[in-house]
mmCIF file of C-alpha atoms in Angstrom:
data_model
loop_
_atom_site.group_PDB
_atom_site.id
_atom_site.type_symbol
_atom_site.label_atom_id
_atom_site.label_comp_id
_atom_site.label_asym_id
_atom_site.label_seq_id
_atom_site.Cartn_x
_atom_site.Cartn_y
_atom_site.Cartn_z
ATOM 1 C CA UNK A 1 58.835 75.642 178.193
ATOM 2 C CA UNK A 2 61.004 74.453 175.290
ATOM 3 C CA UNK A 3 64.676 75.524 175.271
ATOM 4 C CA UNK A 4 65.642 78.050 172.537
ATOM 5 C CA UNK A 5 69.277 76.896 172.393
ATOM 6 C CA UNK A 6 70.199 75.264 169.050
ATOM 7 C CA UNK A 7 70.964 71.619 169.047
ATOM 8 C CA UNK A 8 74.221 71.619 167.188
ATOM 9 C CA UNK A 9 74.332 67.777 166.905
ATOM 10 C CA UNK A 10 71.133 67.477 164.880
ATOM 11 C CA UNK A 11 70.910 68.658 161.248
ATOM 12 C CA UNK A 12 68.695 71.736 160.755
ATOM 13 C CA UNK A 13 65.858 71.338 158.360
ATOM 14 C CA UNK A 14 65.530 74.075 155.700
ATOM 15 C CA UNK A 15 62.129 74.808 154.162
ATOM 16 C CA UNK A 16 62.397 75.499 150.432
ATOM 17 C CA UNK A 17 59.762 77.857 149.166
ATOM 18 C CA UNK A 18 59.313 78.726 145.544
ATOM 19 C CA UNK A 19 56.868 81.431 144.374
ATOM 20 C CA UNK A 20 55.432 81.560 140.887
ATOM 21 C CA UNK A 21 53.612 84.898 141.323
ATOM 22 C CA UNK A 22 55.431 88.150 142.216
ATOM 23 C CA UNK A 23 55.571 89.004 145.887
ATOM 24 C CA UNK A 24 55.389 92.645 146.976
ATOM 25 C CA UNK A 25 58.680 93.623 148.593
ATOM 26 C CA UNK A 26 57.232 95.025 151.788
ATOM 27 C CA UNK A 27 55.181 91.832 152.235
ATOM 28 C CA UNK A 28 58.294 89.648 151.722
ATOM 29 C CA UNK A 29 60.245 91.821 154.173
ATOM 30 C CA UNK A 30 57.620 91.396 156.909
ATOM 31 C CA UNK A 31 57.567 87.679 156.301
ATOM 32 C CA UNK A 32 61.353 87.482 156.590
ATOM 33 C CA UNK A 33 61.432 89.382 159.738
ATOM 34 C CA UNK A 34 58.822 87.107 161.365
ATOM 35 C CA UNK A 35 60.685 83.954 160.270
ATOM 36 C CA UNK A 36 63.972 85.439 161.516
ATOM 37 C CA UNK A 37 62.329 85.879 164.922
ATOM 38 C CA UNK A 38 60.918 82.408 164.833
ATOM 39 C CA UNK A 39 64.234 80.772 163.876
ATOM 40 C CA UNK A 40 66.105 82.718 166.585
ATOM 41 C CA UNK A 41 63.525 81.562 169.158
ATOM 42 C CA UNK A 42 63.839 77.920 168.043
ATOM 43 C CA UNK A 43 60.200 77.928 166.925
ATOM 44 C CA UNK A 44 60.583 77.824 163.096
ATOM 45 C CA UNK A 45 62.577 76.070 160.514
ATOM 46 C CA UNK A 46 65.283 77.842 158.509
ATOM 47 C CA UNK A 47 64.035 79.126 155.092
ATOM 48 C CA UNK A 48 65.318 79.359 151.560
ATOM 49 C CA UNK A 49 62.759 81.470 149.685
ATOM 50 C CA UNK A 50 62.893 81.925 145.794
ATOM 51 C CA UNK A 51 60.745 84.543 144.267
ATOM 52 C CA UNK A 52 60.362 87.661 142.206
ATOM 53 C CA UNK A 53 59.121 91.163 143.079
ATOM 54 C CA UNK A 54 57.097 93.779 141.227
ATOM 55 C CA UNK A 55 59.401 96.671 140.267
ATOM 56 C CA UNK A 56 60.925 98.290 143.396
ATOM 57 C CA UNK A 57 64.050 100.066 144.516
ATOM 58 C CA UNK A 58 65.376 99.075 147.864
ATOM 59 C CA UNK A 59 67.711 101.088 150.042
ATOM 60 C CA UNK A 60 70.380 99.476 152.207
ATOM 61 C CA UNK A 61 71.885 100.966 155.319
ATOM 62 C CA UNK A 62 74.618 102.619 153.362
ATOM 63 C CA UNK A 63 72.368 104.081 150.648
ATOM 64 C CA UNK A 64 73.278 107.604 149.348
ATOM 65 C CA UNK A 65 70.193 109.661 148.412
ATOM 66 C CA UNK A 66 72.290 111.067 145.449
ATOM 67 C CA UNK A 67 72.329 107.584 143.937
ATOM 68 C CA UNK A 68 68.596 107.532 143.684
ATOM 69 C CA UNK A 69 68.526 109.134 140.189
ATOM 70 C CA UNK A 70 64.960 108.589 139.025
ATOM 71 C CA UNK A 71 62.615 107.083 141.718
ATOM 72 C CA UNK A 72 60.067 105.879 139.115
ATOM 73 C CA UNK A 73 59.102 102.830 141.362
ATOM 74 C CA UNK A 74 58.395 102.495 145.028
ATOM 75 C CA UNK A 75 61.408 102.915 147.265
ATOM 76 C CA UNK A 76 61.687 100.780 150.383
ATOM 77 C CA UNK A 77 64.080 100.905 153.252
ATOM 78 C CA UNK A 78 65.361 97.334 153.310
ATOM 79 C CA UNK A 79 67.367 97.183 156.557
ATOM 80 C CA UNK A 80 70.104 95.085 154.823
ATOM 81 C CA UNK A 81 73.632 96.171 154.253
ATOM 82 C CA UNK A 82 74.618 97.834 151.026
ATOM 83 C CA UNK A 83 73.117 100.670 148.886
ATOM 84 C CA UNK A 84 70.365 100.973 146.298
ATOM 85 C CA UNK A 85 69.261 97.834 144.464
ATOM 86 C CA UNK A 86 66.532 97.249 141.908
ATOM 87 C CA UNK A 87 64.183 94.176 142.021
ATOM 88 C CA UNK A 88 61.602 93.399 139.406
ATOM 89 C CA UNK A 89 60.125 90.807 137.086
ATOM 90 C CA UNK A 90 62.730 88.618 135.351
ATOM 91 C CA UNK A 91 65.048 88.806 138.294
ATOM 92 C CA UNK A 92 65.174 85.750 140.641
ATOM 93 C CA UNK A 93 65.698 86.562 144.238
ATOM 94 C CA UNK A 94 66.868 84.123 146.982
ATOM 95 C CA UNK A 95 66.157 85.025 150.571
ATOM 96 C CA UNK A 96 67.927 83.004 153.179
ATOM 97 C CA UNK A 97 66.836 82.841 156.821
ATOM 98 C CA UNK A 98 69.587 80.615 158.254
ATOM 99 C CA UNK A 99 70.862 80.102 161.789
ATOM 100 C CA UNK A 100 74.571 80.957 161.885
ATOM 101 C CA UNK A 101 74.642 79.654 165.519
ATOM 102 C CA UNK A 102 74.488 76.276 163.697
ATOM 103 C CA UNK A 103 76.281 77.168 160.561
ATOM 104 C CA UNK A 104 79.285 79.270 161.776
ATOM 105 C CA UNK A 105 79.224 82.854 163.142
ATOM 106 C CA UNK A 106 81.236 84.322 160.309
ATOM 107 C CA UNK A 107 79.299 86.765 158.135
ATOM 108 C CA UNK A 108 82.201 87.102 155.660
ATOM 109 C CA UNK A 109 82.176 83.296 155.159
ATOM 110 C CA UNK A 110 78.489 83.344 154.676
ATOM 111 C CA UNK A 111 78.572 85.956 151.965
ATOM 112 C CA UNK A 112 81.585 84.127 150.435
ATOM 113 C CA UNK A 113 79.520 80.936 150.327
ATOM 114 C CA UNK A 114 76.552 82.636 148.675
ATOM 115 C CA UNK A 115 78.842 84.069 146.010
ATOM 116 C CA UNK A 116 80.285 80.571 145.290
ATOM 117 C CA UNK A 117 76.777 79.118 145.082
ATOM 118 C CA UNK A 118 75.521 81.600 142.580
ATOM 119 C CA UNK A 119 78.753 81.315 140.514
ATOM 120 C CA UNK A 120 78.386 77.527 140.430
ATOM 121 C CA UNK A 121 74.719 77.770 139.399
ATOM 122 C CA UNK A 122 75.459 80.221 136.601
ATOM 123 C CA UNK A 123 78.127 77.863 135.314
ATOM 124 C CA UNK A 124 75.517 75.249 134.741
ATOM 125 C CA UNK A 125 74.065 77.466 132.084
ATOM 126 C CA UNK A 126 77.424 78.242 130.480
ATOM 127 C CA UNK A 127 77.875 81.677 132.071
ATOM 128 C CA UNK A 128 81.321 82.242 133.531
ATOM 129 C CA UNK A 129 81.077 84.629 136.511
ATOM 130 C CA UNK A 130 83.398 85.639 139.410
ATOM 131 C CA UNK A 131 83.921 87.680 142.452
ATOM 132 C CA UNK A 132 85.658 91.039 142.190
ATOM 133 C CA UNK A 133 87.932 92.441 144.822
ATOM 134 C CA UNK A 134 86.357 95.571 146.456
ATOM 135 C CA UNK A 135 83.047 95.128 144.521
ATOM 136 C CA UNK A 136 80.190 93.232 146.131
ATOM 137 C CA UNK A 137 78.121 91.046 143.799
ATOM 138 C CA UNK A 138 78.625 88.508 140.996
ATOM 139 C CA UNK A 139 80.336 89.782 137.818
ATOM 140 C CA UNK A 140 80.572 88.526 134.264
ATOM 141 C CA UNK A 141 81.733 89.570 130.749
ATOM 142 C CA UNK A 142 78.965 91.468 128.899
ATOM 143 C CA UNK A 143 78.286 91.265 125.214
ATOM 144 C CA UNK A 144 80.506 94.332 124.486
ATOM 145 C CA UNK A 145 83.418 92.706 126.400
ATOM 146 C CA UNK A 146 83.092 94.955 129.525
ATOM 147 C CA UNK A 147 82.692 93.650 133.008
ATOM 148 C CA UNK A 148 79.054 93.855 134.295
ATOM 149 C CA UNK A 149 77.124 92.766 137.238
ATOM 150 C CA UNK A 150 74.757 89.900 136.850
ATOM 151 C CA UNK A 151 73.954 89.131 140.486
ATOM 152 C CA UNK A 152 73.641 91.192 143.640
ATOM 153 C CA UNK A 153 74.183 90.222 147.286
ATOM 154 C CA UNK A 154 72.949 92.026 150.436
ATOM 155 C CA UNK A 155 72.493 90.398 153.895
ATOM 156 C CA UNK A 156 71.476 91.262 157.376
ATOM 157 C CA UNK A 157 72.251 89.187 160.430
ATOM 158 C CA UNK A 158 70.102 89.590 163.615
ATOM 159 C CA UNK A 159 70.738 87.372 166.641
ATOM 160 C CA UNK A 160 73.002 85.352 164.327
ATOM 161 C CA UNK A 161 70.031 84.532 162.107
ATOM 162 C CA UNK A 162 70.342 85.783 158.536
ATOM 163 C CA UNK A 163 67.947 87.771 156.320
ATOM 164 C CA UNK A 164 67.894 88.821 152.709
ATOM 165 C CA UNK A 165 70.323 87.137 150.370
ATOM 166 C CA UNK A 166 70.973 87.450 146.614
ATOM 167 C CA UNK A 167 69.374 88.192 143.231
ATOM 168 C CA UNK A 168 70.290 87.056 139.770
ATOM 169 C CA UNK A 169 69.296 88.716 136.522
ATOM 170 C CA UNK A 170 67.549 86.165 134.304
ATOM 171 C CA UNK A 171 65.695 88.528 131.997
ATOM 172 C CA UNK A 172 64.669 91.728 133.704
ATOM 173 C CA UNK A 173 64.099 95.083 131.929
ATOM 174 C CA UNK A 174 67.661 96.422 132.290
ATOM 175 C CA UNK A 175 66.499 99.998 131.669
ATOM 176 C CA UNK A 176 64.882 99.824 135.106
ATOM 177 C CA UNK A 177 68.314 99.828 136.744
ATOM 178 C CA UNK A 178 68.726 103.434 135.262
ATOM 179 C CA UNK A 179 66.762 104.904 138.159
ATOM 180 C CA UNK A 180 69.565 104.222 140.600
ATOM 181 C CA UNK A 181 73.391 103.752 140.748
ATOM 182 C CA UNK A 182 73.152 99.977 141.390
ATOM 183 C CA UNK A 183 74.999 99.193 144.623
ATOM 184 C CA UNK A 184 76.742 102.513 144.350
ATOM 185 C CA UNK A 185 79.029 101.353 141.448
ATOM 186 C CA UNK A 186 78.618 103.789 138.599
ATOM 187 C CA UNK A 187 81.560 102.668 136.494
ATOM 188 C CA UNK A 188 80.187 99.254 135.623
ATOM 189 C CA UNK A 189 77.034 98.208 133.924
ATOM 190 C CA UNK A 190 74.400 95.503 134.637
ATOM 191 C CA UNK A 191 73.601 92.552 132.435
ATOM 192 C CA UNK A 192 71.365 89.441 132.393
ATOM 193 C CA UNK A 193 71.413 85.899 131.239
ATOM 194 C CA UNK A 194 69.063 86.764 128.399
ATOM 195 C CA UNK A 195 71.309 89.525 127.169
ATOM 196 C CA UNK A 196 74.176 87.006 127.167
ATOM 197 C CA UNK A 197 72.058 84.656 125.008
ATOM 198 C CA UNK A 198 70.858 82.318 127.735
ATOM 199 C CA UNK A 199 67.142 82.170 128.139
ATOM 200 C CA UNK A 200 66.497 80.539 131.410
ATOM 201 C CA UNK A 201 63.087 80.300 133.128
ATOM 202 C CA UNK A 202 62.583 80.818 136.804
ATOM 203 C CA UNK A 203 61.793 77.175 137.187
ATOM 204 C CA UNK A 204 65.043 76.114 135.397
ATOM 205 C CA UNK A 205 67.009 78.512 137.565
ATOM 206 C CA UNK A 206 65.476 77.267 140.781
ATOM 207 C CA UNK A 207 66.044 73.672 139.904
ATOM 208 C CA UNK A 208 69.758 74.392 139.174
ATOM 209 C CA UNK A 209 70.168 76.453 142.324
ATOM 210 C CA UNK A 210 68.750 73.628 144.444
ATOM 211 C CA UNK A 211 70.957 71.100 142.660
ATOM 212 C CA UNK A 212 74.017 72.991 143.763
ATOM 213 C CA UNK A 213 72.797 73.836 147.272
ATOM 214 C CA UNK A 214 74.711 70.975 148.964
ATOM 215 C CA UNK A 215 77.948 72.563 148.162
ATOM 216 C CA UNK A 216 76.739 75.870 149.544
ATOM 217 C CA UNK A 217 75.707 74.119 152.830
ATOM 218 C CA UNK A 218 79.042 72.227 152.873
ATOM 219 C CA UNK A 219 80.778 75.642 152.645
ATOM 220 C CA UNK A 220 78.759 76.810 155.723
ATOM 221 C CA UNK A 221 79.637 73.583 157.587
ATOM 222 C CA UNK A 222 83.240 74.241 156.898
ATOM 223 C CA UNK A 223 82.810 77.845 158.200
ATOM 224 C CA UNK A 224 81.272 76.382 161.376
ATOM 225 C CA UNK A 225 84.526 74.507 161.876
ATOM 226 C CA UNK A 226 86.595 77.608 161.220
ATOM 227 C CA UNK A 227 87.565 76.896 157.594
ATOM 228 C CA UNK A 228 85.956 79.465 155.254
ATOM 229 C CA UNK A 229 85.972 78.276 151.609
#
């Protein structure tokens, strides 16, 4: 019987999966849960999965029913942290099933590294973005000068193997966010790369994200050595 203990001396291989057709949220969630179990058992590779969903509202573990304003789409209990989030066409989602036994058992550093990865990728398209103290997600300056969310982050860690990840608004129907209070933050709006004048295809976004992934993995390697950056 093979040992399930991770070999910390050998580099883990990550499978990169890129979908061109929308994947129903419940189907993706089931696949993530299965891969999480496989990685935890040492029977599957880690996974970075880039995709889009048909319109759906997902509820995190802290979701407040009062923030589901207009449930015009399917509502799915996601099991991740956070509150209500919208996913739909024109929004690129990145799901990460990574073994933090190898990459540093620090969830805060993991989230910090994801934020840095998305910020660096947006910068490749001329979009300046940032973290905001006390507000989860990726923020930028909207066309009216106000601060608005362009990317969302929500993760779950089970047996030190991650699930869920992040989403970035390339060109979704922003009116669809009106059915919820996105991530429980009512005082700030939501924007997209298209609204900011950057028309970026899913393929272009994926290529840029993959091109900046080494820095993301380096940040996780630093976390494994106790240096969150």
